[in-house]
CSV table of C-alpha atoms in Angstrom, one decimal:
chain,number,residue,atom,x,y,z
A,50,MET,CA,0.0,0.0,0.0
A,51,ALA,CA,1.1,3.6,-0.3
A,52,LEU,CA,0.1,6.9,1.3
A,53,THR,CA,-0.5,10.1,-0.6
A,54,PRO,CA,-1.2,13.7,0.6
A,55,ASP,CA,-4.2,13.8,-1.8
A,56,ARG,CA,-7.8,14.0,-0.6
A,57,PRO,CA,-9.6,10.7,-0.6
A,58,GLU,CA,-11.8,11.9,-3.6
A,59,GLU,CA,-8.6,12.2,-5.7
A,60,LEU,CA,-7.5,8.6,-5.2
A,61,PRO,CA,-9.4,6.8,-7.9
A,62,LYS,CA,-8.1,9.3,-10.5
A,63,THR,CA,-4.5,8.6,-9.4
A,64,VAL,CA,-4.9,4.9,-9.3
A,65,GLU,CA,-6.5,4.9,-12.7
A,66,LYS,CA,-4.0,7.4,-14.3
A,67,ASN,CA,-1.0,5.5,-13.0
A,68,GLU,CA,-2.4,2.0,-13.4
A,69,LEU,CA,-1.5,1.3,-9.7
A,70,GLY,CA,-1.5,-2.4,-8.7
A,71,TYR,CA,-1.6,-1.6,-5.0
A,72,ARG,CA,-3.8,0.1,-2.5
A,73,LEU,CA,-3.5,3.9,-2.3
A,74,LEU,CA,-4.5,5.6,1.0
A,75,SER,CA,-5.0,9.2,1.8
A,76,ASP,CA,-2.9,11.1,4.3
A,77,ALA,CA,-4.3,14.5,3.4
A,78,THR,CA,-3.8,15.8,7.0
A,79,MET,CA,-0.2,14.4,6.9
A,80,ALA,CA,-0.8,12.9,10.3
A,81,ALA,CA,0.8,9.5,9.3
A,82,SER,CA,3.7,11.2,7.5
A,83,ARG,CA,4.4,13.4,10.6
A,84,ALA,CA,4.2,10.3,12.8
A,85,PHE,CA,6.7,8.5,10.6
A,86,GLY,CA,8.9,11.6,10.7
A,87,ILE,CA,8.9,12.1,6.9
A,88,ALA,CA,6.8,15.2,6.5
A,89,PHE,CA,8.3,18.5,5.4
A,90,THR,CA,6.8,21.9,4.7
A,91,LEU,CA,7.5,23.6,1.4
A,92,ASP,CA,9.2,27.0,1.6
A,93,GLU,CA,7.6,30.0,-0.1
A,94,LYS,CA,9.9,29.9,-3.2
A,95,THR,CA,9.1,26.2,-3.7
A,96,LYS,CA,5.4,26.9,-3.2
A,97,GLU,CA,5.5,29.5,-6.0
A,98,ARG,CA,7.4,27.1,-8.3
A,99,TYR,CA,4.8,24.4,-7.7
A,100,LYS,CA,2.0,26.8,-8.4
A,101,GLY,CA,3.8,27.9,-11.7
A,102,PHE,CA,3.7,24.2,-12.7
A,103,GLY,CA,0.0,24.1,-12.0
A,104,LEU,CA,0.4,22.0,-8.7
A,105,ASP,CA,-1.8,23.3,-6.0
A,106,LEU,CA,-1.2,21.2,-2.8
A,107,GLU,CA,-4.0,23.0,-1.0
A,108,LYS,CA,-6.5,21.8,-3.6
A,109,ALA,CA,-5.0,18.4,-3.9
A,110,SER,CA,-5.0,17.7,-0.1
A,111,GLY,CA,-7.9,19.9,1.0
A,112,GLN,CA,-5.6,21.3,3.6
A,113,SER,CA,-3.5,24.5,4.0
A,114,HIS,CA,-0.3,22.9,5.5
A,115,TRP,CA,1.7,22.8,2.3
A,116,GLN,CA,3.4,19.6,3.4
A,117,LEU,CA,4.7,16.6,1.5
A,118,PRO,CA,6.2,13.3,2.6
A,119,VAL,CA,9.8,12.5,1.9
A,120,PRO,CA,9.8,9.5,-0.5
A,121,SER,CA,10.1,6.4,1.8
A,122,VAL,CA,9.5,2.8,2.2
A,123,PHE,CA,8.6,1.0,5.4
A,124,VAL,CA,8.3,-2.8,5.8
A,125,LEU,CA,6.4,-4.0,8.8
A,126,ASP,CA,6.2,-7.5,10.3
A,127,ALA,CA,3.0,-9.3,11.2
A,128,GLU,CA,2.8,-7.5,14.6
A,129,GLY,CA,3.1,-4.1,12.9
A,130,VAL,CA,6.8,-3.5,13.9
A,131,ILE,CA,9.0,-1.7,11.4
A,132,GLN,CA,11.6,-4.2,10.3
A,133,PHE,CA,13.0,-2.1,7.4
A,134,HIS,CA,12.9,1.5,6.3
A,135,TYR,CA,14.4,3.5,3.5
A,136,VAL,CA,14.1,7.4,3.3
A,137,ASN,CA,15.8,9.5,0.8
A,138,PRO,CA,14.9,13.2,0.4
A,139,ASP,CA,16.0,13.2,-3.3
A,140,TYR,CA,12.8,12.0,-4.9
A,141,LYS,CA,14.9,11.0,-8.0
A,142,VAL,CA,16.8,8.3,-6.1
A,143,ARG,CA,14.5,5.3,-5.6
A,144,ILE,CA,15.3,2.0,-3.9
A,145,GLU,CA,15.5,-1.2,-6.0
A,146,PRO,CA,12.3,-3.2,-5.9
A,147,SER,CA,14.5,-6.3,-5.3
A,148,VAL,CA,15.7,-4.8,-2.0
A,149,ILE,CA,12.1,-4.1,-0.8
A,150,LEU,CA,11.0,-7.6,-1.8
A,151,ALA,CA,14.0,-9.1,0.2
A,152,ALA,CA,13.1,-7.0,3.2
A,153,ALA,CA,9.4,-8.1,3.0
A,154,ARG,CA,10.4,-11.7,2.8
A,155,ALA,CA,12.7,-11.4,5.8
A,156,ALA,CA,9.9,-9.6,7.8
A,157,ALA,CA,7.5,-12.3,6.8
A,158,GLU,CA,9.8,-14.9,8.3
A,159,LYS,CA,9.8,-13.3,11.7
């Protein structure tokens, strides 16, 4: 599953547009992202750049916080304990799927 700062009403569009094969959940208030320690607030210059690109985080989230999550992966075991995490503030650097799969398999064995 994945979390997004988009409003729940926006989720079906995102799932269809990106042909997602996993469950997408809304974290519009950013409560989960803050709890995981991965939320950050955009500065004014970045807000204006986003607006210039036609990206309106207030409209997308239905909130006025202008926060986004740092791209992250968390693998939990059957008891809900985090067994693996990967966080990288550079959204262009992504973890290899094989690493996530190995972490998931290891967590499942616990």
